[in-house]
Tab-separated table of C-alpha atoms and ligand atoms in Angstrom:
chain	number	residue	atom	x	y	z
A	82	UNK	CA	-31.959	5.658	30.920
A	83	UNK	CA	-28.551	6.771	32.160
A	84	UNK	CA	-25.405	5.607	30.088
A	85	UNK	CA	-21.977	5.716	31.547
A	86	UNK	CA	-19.464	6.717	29.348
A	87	UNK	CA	-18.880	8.830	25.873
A	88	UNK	CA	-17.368	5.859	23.907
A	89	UNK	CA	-18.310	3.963	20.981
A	90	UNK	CA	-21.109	2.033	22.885
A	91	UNK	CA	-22.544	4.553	24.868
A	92	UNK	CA	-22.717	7.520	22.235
A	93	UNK	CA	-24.150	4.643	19.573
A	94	UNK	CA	-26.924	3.495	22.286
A	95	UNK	CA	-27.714	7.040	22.844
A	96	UNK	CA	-28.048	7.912	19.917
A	97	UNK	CA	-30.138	5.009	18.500
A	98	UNK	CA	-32.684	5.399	22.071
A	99	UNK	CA	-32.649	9.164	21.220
A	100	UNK	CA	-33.724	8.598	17.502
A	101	UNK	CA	-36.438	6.235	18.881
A	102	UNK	CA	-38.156	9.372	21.308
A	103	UNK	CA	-36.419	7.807	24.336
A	104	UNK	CA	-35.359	9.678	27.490
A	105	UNK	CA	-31.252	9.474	28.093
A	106	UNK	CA	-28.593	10.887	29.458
A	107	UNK	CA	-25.018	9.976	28.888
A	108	UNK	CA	-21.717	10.656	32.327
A	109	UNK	CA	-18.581	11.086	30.876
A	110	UNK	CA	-15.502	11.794	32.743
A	111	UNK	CA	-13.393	13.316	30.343
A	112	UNK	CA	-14.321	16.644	28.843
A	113	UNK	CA	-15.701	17.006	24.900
A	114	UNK	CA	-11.900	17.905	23.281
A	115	UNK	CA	-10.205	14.832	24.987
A	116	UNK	CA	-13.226	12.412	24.258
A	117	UNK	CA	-13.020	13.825	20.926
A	118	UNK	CA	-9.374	13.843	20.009
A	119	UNK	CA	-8.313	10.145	21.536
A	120	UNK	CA	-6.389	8.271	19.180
A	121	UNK	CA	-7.625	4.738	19.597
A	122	UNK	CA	-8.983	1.901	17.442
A	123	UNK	CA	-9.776	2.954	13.717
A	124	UNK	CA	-10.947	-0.584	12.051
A	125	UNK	CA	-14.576	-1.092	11.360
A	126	UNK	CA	-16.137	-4.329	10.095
A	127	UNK	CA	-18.800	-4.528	6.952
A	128	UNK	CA	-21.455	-5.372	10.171
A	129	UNK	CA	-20.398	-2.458	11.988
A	130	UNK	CA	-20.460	0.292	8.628
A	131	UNK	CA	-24.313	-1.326	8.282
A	132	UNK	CA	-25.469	-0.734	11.851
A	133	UNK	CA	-24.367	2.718	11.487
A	134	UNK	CA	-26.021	3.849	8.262
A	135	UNK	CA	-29.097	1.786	9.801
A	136	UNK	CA	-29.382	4.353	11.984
A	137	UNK	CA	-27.826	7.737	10.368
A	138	UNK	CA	-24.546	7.646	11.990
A	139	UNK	CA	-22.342	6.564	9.269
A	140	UNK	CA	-22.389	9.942	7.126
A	141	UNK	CA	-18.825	10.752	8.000
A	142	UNK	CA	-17.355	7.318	7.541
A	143	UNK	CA	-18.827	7.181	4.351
A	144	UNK	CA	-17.242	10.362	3.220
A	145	UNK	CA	-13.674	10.281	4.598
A	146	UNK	CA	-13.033	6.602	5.614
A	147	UNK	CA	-10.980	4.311	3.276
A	148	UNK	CA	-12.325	0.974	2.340
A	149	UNK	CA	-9.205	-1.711	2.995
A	150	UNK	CA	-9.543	-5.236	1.166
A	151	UNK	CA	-6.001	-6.588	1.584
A	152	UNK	CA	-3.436	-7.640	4.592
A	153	UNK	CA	0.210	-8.476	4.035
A	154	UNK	CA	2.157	-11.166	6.342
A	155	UNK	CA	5.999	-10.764	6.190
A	156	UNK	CA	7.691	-13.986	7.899
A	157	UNK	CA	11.521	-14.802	7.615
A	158	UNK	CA	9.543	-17.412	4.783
A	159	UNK	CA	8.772	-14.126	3.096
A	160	UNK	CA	5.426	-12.182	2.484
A	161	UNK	CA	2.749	-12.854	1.225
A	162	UNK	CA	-1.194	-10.782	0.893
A	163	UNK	CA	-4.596	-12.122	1.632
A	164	UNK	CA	-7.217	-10.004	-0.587
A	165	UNK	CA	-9.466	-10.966	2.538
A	166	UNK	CA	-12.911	-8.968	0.746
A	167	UNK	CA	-12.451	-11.725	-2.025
A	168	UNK	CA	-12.306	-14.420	1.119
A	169	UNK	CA	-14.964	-15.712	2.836
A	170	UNK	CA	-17.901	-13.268	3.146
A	171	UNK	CA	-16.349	-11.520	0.723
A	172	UNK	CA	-16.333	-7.702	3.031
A	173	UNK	CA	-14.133	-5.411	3.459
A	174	UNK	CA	-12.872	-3.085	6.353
A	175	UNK	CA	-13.202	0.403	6.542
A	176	UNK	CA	-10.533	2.616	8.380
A	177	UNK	CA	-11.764	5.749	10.114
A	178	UNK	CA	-10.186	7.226	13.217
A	179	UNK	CA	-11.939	6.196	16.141
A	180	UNK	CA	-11.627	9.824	17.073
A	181	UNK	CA	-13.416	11.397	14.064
A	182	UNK	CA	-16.339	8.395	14.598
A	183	UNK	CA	-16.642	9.323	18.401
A	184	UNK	CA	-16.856	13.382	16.954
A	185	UNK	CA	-19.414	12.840	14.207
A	186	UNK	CA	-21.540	10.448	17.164
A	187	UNK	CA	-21.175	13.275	19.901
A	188	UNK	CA	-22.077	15.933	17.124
A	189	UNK	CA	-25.198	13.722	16.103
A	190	UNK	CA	-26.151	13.249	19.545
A	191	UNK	CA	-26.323	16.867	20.715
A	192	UNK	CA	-27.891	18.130	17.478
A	193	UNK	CA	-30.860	15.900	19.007
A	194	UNK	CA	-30.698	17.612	21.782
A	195	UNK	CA	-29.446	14.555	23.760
A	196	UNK	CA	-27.967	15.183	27.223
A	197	UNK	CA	-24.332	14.646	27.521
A	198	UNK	CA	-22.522	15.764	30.634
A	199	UNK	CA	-19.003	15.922	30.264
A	200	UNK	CA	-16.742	16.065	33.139
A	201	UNK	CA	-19.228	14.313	34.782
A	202	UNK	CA	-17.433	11.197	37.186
A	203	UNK	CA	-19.774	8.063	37.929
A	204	UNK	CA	-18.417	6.960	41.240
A	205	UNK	CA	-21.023	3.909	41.530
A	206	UNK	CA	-24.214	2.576	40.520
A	207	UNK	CA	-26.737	1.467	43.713
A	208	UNK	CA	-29.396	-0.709	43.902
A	209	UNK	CA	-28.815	-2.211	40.026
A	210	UNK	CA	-30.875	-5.410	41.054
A	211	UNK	CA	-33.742	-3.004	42.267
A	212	UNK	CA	-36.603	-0.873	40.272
A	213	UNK	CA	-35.376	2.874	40.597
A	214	UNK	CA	-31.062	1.866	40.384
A	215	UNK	CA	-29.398	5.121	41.430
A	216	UNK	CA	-25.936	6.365	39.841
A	217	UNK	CA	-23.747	8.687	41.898
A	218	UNK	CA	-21.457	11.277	40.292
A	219	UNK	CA	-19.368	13.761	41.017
A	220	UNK	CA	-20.440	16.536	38.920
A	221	UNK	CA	-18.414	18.552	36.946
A	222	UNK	CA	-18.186	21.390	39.758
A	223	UNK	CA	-17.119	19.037	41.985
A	224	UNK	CA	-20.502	18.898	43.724
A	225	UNK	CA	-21.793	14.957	44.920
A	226	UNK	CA	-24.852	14.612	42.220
A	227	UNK	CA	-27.467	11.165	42.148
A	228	UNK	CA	-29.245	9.865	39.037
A	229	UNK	CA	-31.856	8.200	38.963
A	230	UNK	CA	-33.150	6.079	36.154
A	231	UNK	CA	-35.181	2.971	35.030
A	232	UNK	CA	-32.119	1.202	33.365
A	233	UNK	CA	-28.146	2.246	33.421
A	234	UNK	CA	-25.982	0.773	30.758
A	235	UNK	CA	-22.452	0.808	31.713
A	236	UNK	CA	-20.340	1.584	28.758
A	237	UNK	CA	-17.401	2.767	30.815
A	238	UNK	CA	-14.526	0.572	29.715
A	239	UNK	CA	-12.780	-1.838	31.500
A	240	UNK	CA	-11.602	0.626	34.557
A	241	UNK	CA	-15.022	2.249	34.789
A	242	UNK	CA	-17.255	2.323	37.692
A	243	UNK	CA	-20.155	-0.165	36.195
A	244	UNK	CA	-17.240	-2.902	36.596
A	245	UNK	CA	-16.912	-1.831	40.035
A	246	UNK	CA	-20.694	-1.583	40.885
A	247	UNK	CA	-21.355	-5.462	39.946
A	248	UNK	CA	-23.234	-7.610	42.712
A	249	UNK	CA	-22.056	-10.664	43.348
A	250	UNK	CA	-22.256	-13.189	41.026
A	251	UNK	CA	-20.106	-11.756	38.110
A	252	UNK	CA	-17.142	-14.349	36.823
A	253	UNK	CA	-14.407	-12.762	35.751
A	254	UNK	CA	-12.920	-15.118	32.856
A	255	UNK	CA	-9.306	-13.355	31.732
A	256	UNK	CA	-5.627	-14.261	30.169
A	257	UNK	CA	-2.727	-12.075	30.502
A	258	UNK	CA	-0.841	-12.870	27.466
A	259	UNK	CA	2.544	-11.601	28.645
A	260	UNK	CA	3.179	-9.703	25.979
A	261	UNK	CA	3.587	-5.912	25.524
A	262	UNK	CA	3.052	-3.347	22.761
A	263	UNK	CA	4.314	-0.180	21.920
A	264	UNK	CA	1.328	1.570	20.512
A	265	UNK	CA	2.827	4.474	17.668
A	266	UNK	CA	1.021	6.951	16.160
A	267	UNK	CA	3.218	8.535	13.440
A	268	UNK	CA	2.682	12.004	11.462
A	269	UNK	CA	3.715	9.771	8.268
A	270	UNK	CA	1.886	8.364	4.947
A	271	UNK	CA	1.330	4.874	5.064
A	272	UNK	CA	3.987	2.844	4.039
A	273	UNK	CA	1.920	0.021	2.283
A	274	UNK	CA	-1.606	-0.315	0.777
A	275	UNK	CA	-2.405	-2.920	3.698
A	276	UNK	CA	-2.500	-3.593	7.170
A	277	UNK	CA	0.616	-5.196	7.785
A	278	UNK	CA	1.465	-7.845	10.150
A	279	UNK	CA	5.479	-8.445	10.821
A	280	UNK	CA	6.257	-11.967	12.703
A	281	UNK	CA	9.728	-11.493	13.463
A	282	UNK	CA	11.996	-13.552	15.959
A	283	UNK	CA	12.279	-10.254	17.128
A	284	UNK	CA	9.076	-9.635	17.975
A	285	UNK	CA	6.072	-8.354	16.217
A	286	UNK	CA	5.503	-5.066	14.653
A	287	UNK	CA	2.245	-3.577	12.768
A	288	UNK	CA	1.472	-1.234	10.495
A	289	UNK	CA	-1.839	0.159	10.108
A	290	UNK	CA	-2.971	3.209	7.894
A	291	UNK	CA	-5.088	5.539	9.727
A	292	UNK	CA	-5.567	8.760	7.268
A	293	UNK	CA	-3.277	9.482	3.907
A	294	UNK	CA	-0.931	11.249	6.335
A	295	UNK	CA	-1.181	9.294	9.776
A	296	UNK	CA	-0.059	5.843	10.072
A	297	UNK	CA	-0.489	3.624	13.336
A	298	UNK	CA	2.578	1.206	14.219
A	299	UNK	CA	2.571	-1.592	17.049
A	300	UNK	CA	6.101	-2.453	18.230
A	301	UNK	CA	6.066	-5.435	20.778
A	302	UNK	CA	8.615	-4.870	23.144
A	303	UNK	CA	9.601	-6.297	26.942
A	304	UNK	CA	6.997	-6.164	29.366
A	305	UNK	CA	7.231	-3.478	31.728
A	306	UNK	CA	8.691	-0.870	28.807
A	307	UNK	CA	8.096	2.570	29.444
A	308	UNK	CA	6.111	4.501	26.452
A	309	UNK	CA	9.313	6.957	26.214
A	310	UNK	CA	12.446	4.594	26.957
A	311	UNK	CA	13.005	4.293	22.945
A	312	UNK	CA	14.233	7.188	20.762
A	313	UNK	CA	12.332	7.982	17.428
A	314	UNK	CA	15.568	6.568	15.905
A	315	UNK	CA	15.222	2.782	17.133
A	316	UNK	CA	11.967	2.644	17.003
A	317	UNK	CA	12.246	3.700	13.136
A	318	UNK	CA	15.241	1.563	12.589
A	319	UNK	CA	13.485	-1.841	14.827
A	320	UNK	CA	9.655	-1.171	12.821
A	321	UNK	CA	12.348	-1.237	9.852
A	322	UNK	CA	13.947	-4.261	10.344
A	323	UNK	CA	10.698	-6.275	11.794
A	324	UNK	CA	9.147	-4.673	8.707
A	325	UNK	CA	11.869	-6.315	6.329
A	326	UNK	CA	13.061	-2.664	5.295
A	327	UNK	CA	16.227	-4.294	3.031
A	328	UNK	CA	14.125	-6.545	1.375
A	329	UNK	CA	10.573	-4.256	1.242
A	330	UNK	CA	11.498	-0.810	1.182
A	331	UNK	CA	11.847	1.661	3.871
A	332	UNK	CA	9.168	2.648	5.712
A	333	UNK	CA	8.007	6.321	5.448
A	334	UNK	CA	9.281	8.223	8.624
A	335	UNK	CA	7.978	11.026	10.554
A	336	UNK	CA	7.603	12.322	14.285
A	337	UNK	CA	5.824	10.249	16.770
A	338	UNK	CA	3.143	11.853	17.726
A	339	UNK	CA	1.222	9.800	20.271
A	340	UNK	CA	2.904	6.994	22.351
A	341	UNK	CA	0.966	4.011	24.381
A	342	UNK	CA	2.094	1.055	26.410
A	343	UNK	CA	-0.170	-1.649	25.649
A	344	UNK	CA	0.146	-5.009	28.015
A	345	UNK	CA	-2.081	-7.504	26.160
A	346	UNK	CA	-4.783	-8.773	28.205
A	347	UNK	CA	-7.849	-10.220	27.321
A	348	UNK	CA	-11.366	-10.759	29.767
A	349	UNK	CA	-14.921	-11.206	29.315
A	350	UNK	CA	-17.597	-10.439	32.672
A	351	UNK	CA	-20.429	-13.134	32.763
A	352	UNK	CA	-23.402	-11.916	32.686
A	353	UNK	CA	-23.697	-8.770	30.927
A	354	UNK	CA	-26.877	-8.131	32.251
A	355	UNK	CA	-27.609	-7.025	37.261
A	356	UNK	CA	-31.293	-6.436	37.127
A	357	UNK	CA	-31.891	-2.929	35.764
A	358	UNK	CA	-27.421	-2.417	34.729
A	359	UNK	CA	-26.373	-3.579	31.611
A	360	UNK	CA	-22.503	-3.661	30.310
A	361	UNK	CA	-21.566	-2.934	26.934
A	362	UNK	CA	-18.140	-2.296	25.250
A	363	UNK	CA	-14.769	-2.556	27.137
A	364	UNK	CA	-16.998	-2.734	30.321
A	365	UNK	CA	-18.577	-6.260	29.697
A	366	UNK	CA	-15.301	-7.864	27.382
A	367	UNK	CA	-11.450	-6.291	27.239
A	368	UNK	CA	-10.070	-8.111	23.640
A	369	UNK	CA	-6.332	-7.410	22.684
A	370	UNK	CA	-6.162	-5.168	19.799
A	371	UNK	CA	-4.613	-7.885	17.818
A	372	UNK	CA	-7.727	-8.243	15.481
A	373	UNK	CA	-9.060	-4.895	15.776
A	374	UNK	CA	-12.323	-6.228	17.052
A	375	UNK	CA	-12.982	-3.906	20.600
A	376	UNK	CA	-15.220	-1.141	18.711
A	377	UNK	CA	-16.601	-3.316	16.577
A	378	UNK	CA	-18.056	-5.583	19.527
A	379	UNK	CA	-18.910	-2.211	21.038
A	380	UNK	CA	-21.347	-0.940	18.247
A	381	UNK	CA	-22.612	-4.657	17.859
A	382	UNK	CA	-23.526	-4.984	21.552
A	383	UNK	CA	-24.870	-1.379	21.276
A	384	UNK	CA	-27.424	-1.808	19.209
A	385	UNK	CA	-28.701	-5.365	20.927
A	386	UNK	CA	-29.297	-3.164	24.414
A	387	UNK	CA	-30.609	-0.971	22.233
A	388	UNK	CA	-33.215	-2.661	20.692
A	389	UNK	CA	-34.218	-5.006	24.011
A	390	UNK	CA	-34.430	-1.418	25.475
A	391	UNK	CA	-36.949	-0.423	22.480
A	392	UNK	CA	-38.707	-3.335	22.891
A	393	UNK	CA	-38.985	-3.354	26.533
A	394	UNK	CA	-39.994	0.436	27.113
A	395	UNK	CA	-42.527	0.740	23.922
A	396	UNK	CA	-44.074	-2.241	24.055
A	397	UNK	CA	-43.399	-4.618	27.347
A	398	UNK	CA	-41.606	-7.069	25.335
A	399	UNK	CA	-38.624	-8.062	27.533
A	400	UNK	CA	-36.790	-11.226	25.431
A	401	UNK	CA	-34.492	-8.588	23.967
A	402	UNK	CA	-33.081	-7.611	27.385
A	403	UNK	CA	-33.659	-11.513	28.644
A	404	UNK	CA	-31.367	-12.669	26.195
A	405	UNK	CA	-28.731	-9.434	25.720
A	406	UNK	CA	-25.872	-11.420	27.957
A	407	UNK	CA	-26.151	-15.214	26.155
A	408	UNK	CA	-26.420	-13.392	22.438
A	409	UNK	CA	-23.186	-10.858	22.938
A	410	UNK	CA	-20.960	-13.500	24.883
A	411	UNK	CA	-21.863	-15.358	21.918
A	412	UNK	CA	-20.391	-12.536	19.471
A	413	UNK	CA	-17.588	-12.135	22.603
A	414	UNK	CA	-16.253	-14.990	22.632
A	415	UNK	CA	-16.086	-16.218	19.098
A	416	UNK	CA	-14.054	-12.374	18.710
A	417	UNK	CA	-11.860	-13.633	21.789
A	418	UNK	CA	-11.327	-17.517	20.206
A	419	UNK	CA	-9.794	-15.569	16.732
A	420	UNK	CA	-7.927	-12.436	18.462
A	421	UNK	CA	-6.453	-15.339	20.317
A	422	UNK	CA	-5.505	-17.067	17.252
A	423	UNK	CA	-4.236	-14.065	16.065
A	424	UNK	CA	-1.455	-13.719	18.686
A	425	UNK	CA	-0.731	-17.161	18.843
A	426	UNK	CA	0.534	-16.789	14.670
A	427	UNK	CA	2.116	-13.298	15.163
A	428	UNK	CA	4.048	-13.766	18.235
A	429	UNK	CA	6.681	-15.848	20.141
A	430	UNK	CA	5.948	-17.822	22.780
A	431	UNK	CA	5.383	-15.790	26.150
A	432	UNK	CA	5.626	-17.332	29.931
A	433	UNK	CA	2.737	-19.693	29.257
A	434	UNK	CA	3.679	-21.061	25.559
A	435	UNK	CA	6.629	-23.868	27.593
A	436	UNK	CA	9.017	-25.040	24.623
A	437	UNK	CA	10.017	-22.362	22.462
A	438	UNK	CA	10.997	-24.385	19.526
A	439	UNK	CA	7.949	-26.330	19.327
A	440	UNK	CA	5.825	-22.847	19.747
A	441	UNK	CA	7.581	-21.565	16.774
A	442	UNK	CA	7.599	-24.476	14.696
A	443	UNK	CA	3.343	-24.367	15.197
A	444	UNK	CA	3.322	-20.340	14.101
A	445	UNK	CA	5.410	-21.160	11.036
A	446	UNK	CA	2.781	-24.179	10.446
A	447	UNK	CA	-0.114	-21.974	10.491
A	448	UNK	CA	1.222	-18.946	8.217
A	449	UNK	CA	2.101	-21.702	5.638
A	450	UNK	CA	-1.642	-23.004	5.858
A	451	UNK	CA	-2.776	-19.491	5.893
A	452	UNK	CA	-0.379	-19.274	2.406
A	453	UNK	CA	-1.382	-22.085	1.141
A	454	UNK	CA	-4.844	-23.429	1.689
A	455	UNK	CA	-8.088	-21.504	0.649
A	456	UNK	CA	-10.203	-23.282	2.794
A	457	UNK	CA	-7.625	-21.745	6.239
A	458	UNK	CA	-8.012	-18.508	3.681
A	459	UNK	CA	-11.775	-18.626	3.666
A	460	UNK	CA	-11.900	-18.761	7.781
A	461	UNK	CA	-9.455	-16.537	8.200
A	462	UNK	CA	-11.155	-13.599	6.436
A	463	UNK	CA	-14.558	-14.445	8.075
A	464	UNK	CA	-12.956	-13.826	11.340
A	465	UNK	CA	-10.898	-11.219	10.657
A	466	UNK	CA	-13.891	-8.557	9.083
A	467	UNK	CA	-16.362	-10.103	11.039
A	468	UNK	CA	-18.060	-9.999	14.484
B	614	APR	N1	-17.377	8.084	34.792
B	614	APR	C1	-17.711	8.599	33.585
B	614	APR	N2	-17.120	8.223	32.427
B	614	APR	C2	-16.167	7.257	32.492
B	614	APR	C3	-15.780	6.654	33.718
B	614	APR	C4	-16.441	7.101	34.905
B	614	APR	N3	-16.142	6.582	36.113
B	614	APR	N4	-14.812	5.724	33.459
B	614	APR	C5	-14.604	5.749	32.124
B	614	APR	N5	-15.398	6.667	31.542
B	614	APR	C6	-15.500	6.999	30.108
B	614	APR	C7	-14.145	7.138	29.423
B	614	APR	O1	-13.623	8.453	29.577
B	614	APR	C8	-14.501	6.827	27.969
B	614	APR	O2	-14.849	7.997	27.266
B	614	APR	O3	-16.120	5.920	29.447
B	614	APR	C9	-15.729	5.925	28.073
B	614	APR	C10	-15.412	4.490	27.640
B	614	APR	O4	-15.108	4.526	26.251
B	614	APR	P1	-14.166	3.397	25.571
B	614	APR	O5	-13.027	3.098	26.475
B	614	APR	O6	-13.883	3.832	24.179
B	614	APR	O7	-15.075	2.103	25.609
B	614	APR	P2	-16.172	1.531	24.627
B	614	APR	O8	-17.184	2.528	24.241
B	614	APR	O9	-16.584	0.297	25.288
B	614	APR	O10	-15.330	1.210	23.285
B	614	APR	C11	-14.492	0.120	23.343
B	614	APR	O11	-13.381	1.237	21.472
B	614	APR	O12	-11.760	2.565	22.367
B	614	APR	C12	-11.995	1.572	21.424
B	614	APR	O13	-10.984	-0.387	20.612
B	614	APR	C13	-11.229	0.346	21.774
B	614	APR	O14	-12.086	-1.791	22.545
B	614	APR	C14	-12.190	-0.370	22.672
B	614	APR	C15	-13.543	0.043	22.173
């Protein structure tokens, strides 16, 4: 087995095939400390906390992540908080730092003595509709290198070379959204016990607590905006004023300490499944971090290959593998239908949204539902923990 890429997917895959006696080796690009250190997504669902304890890997988030129960909308209407763990399903998130869940699953891995070749480039994959598919790297010395396995799981993200190795007869579905984020990471405390979701005419801004001292802070802002083109100053004084600062409270300041330029953009590949290649994570559905749901699909669609895998190589069984595709599209796109919904309520309209009165006039519509009505309540946190 020969997974492409050191991301959530591919290190939980490994690491559940490894637990399970089975042969694997993960390519990644990027060496150990920069796979390691990557600020990215830091929200995991009640689903995704349970398939990691399942299978040993949630140690770490047990100990240092913070459970989250509560989200707080502020609208030029005002603010109000969902307790979303008393909501629907009744669960709760849990924030930990993608980076410290990506550490403790590389850690795991090794200590198993997986393989995990870092620095490692997958160029392609050949022959994924054959018996023996063959992946070609270029090895960390620079040397061409071939692979050769039984399956390959592509868990490369969206610009990896699985995407690129696909025979024909992959649809692309995808929606550029037209809008743009700042993505902030900021060597502050938290300036609220909730995620925090500003609809402003303005534009949107987040706020998301990441440790007791880092915070995570979404700014939209015109497409096209370079990550540095605003000083620490605006960007304080516009999260500030999107935030409601003179109504709310300032928010607690501090240095910037990573900056990303986030275009929204949202696609799923149909199928998931060439023959003996499989996709997984970013590399079989991109979702727009507006509901936090990428590394929560990733886990979730980790642990389905995994199991068809299981199945498959102990015991001949193939429905596992036979129905991978059809069961995570199903997951995919009911995560796509409410991270759509999501921007839809927390954003003006962009190109495609026509009359900007009457887009508006819907947003303001569905906050006051979401306000108002426990039944919109009830849906809302089902989709919002869930995957
Ligand atoms: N060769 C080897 N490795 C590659 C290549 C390549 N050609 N291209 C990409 N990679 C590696 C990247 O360096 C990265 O470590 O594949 C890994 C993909 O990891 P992620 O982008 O994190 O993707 P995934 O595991 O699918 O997780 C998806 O997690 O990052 C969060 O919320 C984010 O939705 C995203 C989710």
């Amino acid at each position: 087995m020969v997974i492409l890429g050191a991301g959530p997917a591919g290190l939980v895959l490994g690491n559940i095939l490894l637990d399970r006696g089975i042969d694997c080796v993960v390519l990644e690009r990027a060496e150990r400390a920069h796979v390691q250190t990557r600020a990215r997504a830091g929200f995991l669902a009640a689903h995704t906390v349970r398939v990691l304890e399942r299978h040993g890997l949630a140690d770490g988030l047990l100990r240092n992540g913070q459970t989250h129960h509560t989200c707080e909308f502020r609208t030029k209407d005002g603010r109000f908080r969902l307790d979303y763990s008393g909501l629907g399903l009744g669960e709760p998130h849990t924030v930990y730092p993608q980076q410290a869940l990506v550490t403790d699953l590389v850690t795991r891995f090794l200590a198993r003595g997986g393989q995990l070749r870092f620095g490692t480039e997958v160029l392609a994959v050949h022959d994924a509709d054959g018996e023996r598919p063959e992946v070609a790297v270029r090895e960390a010395d620079g040397r061409p290198g071939r692979w050769r396995a039984r399956y390959v799981a592509g868990c490369d993200g969206r610009h990896g070379a699985a995407r690129h190795s696909l025979p024909p007869g992959t649809t692309r579905h995808h929606r550029d959204l037209g809008i743009t984020w700042l993505g902030l990471l900021a060597d502050a405390p938290p300036s609220m016990d909730a995620v925090g979701y500003a609809a402003h005419d303005r534009g949107f801004a987040g706020h998301m607590a990441r440790t007791s001292d880092i915070t995570r802070y979404y700014l939209q802002c015109a497409p096209g905006t370079p990550a540095d083109a605003w000083s620490e100053e605006r960007i304080w004084d516009e999260l500030d004023l999107r935030m409601g600062a003179d109504k709310y409270g300032a928010l607690h300041r501090g240095r910037i300490l990573q900056r990303s330029v986030v275009e929204l953009a949202s696609d799923v590949l149909e199928p998931l499944r060439h023959g003996a290649l499989f996709l997984a994570g970013d590399a079989a559905a991109l979702i727009s971090p507006s509901a936090a749901k990428g590394a929560n699909l990733a886990v979730l669609e980790a642990e389905l290959l995994a199991h068809g895998l299981i199945d498959e190589l102990t015991t001949g069984n193939t429905d596992g593998l036979d129905g991978y595709s059809a069961r995570c599209l199903t997951h995919i796109w009911r995560a796509q239908e409410f991270s759509h919904w999501m921007i839809r309520l927390l954003h003006g309209p962009s190109g495609t949204d026509g009359d900007a009165l009457f887009h508006n006039s819907l947003r303001r519509a569905r906050l006051t539902s979401l306000r108002t009505t426990r039944s919109q309540q009830d849906w809302f946190a089902e989709h919002y923990v869930g995957v």
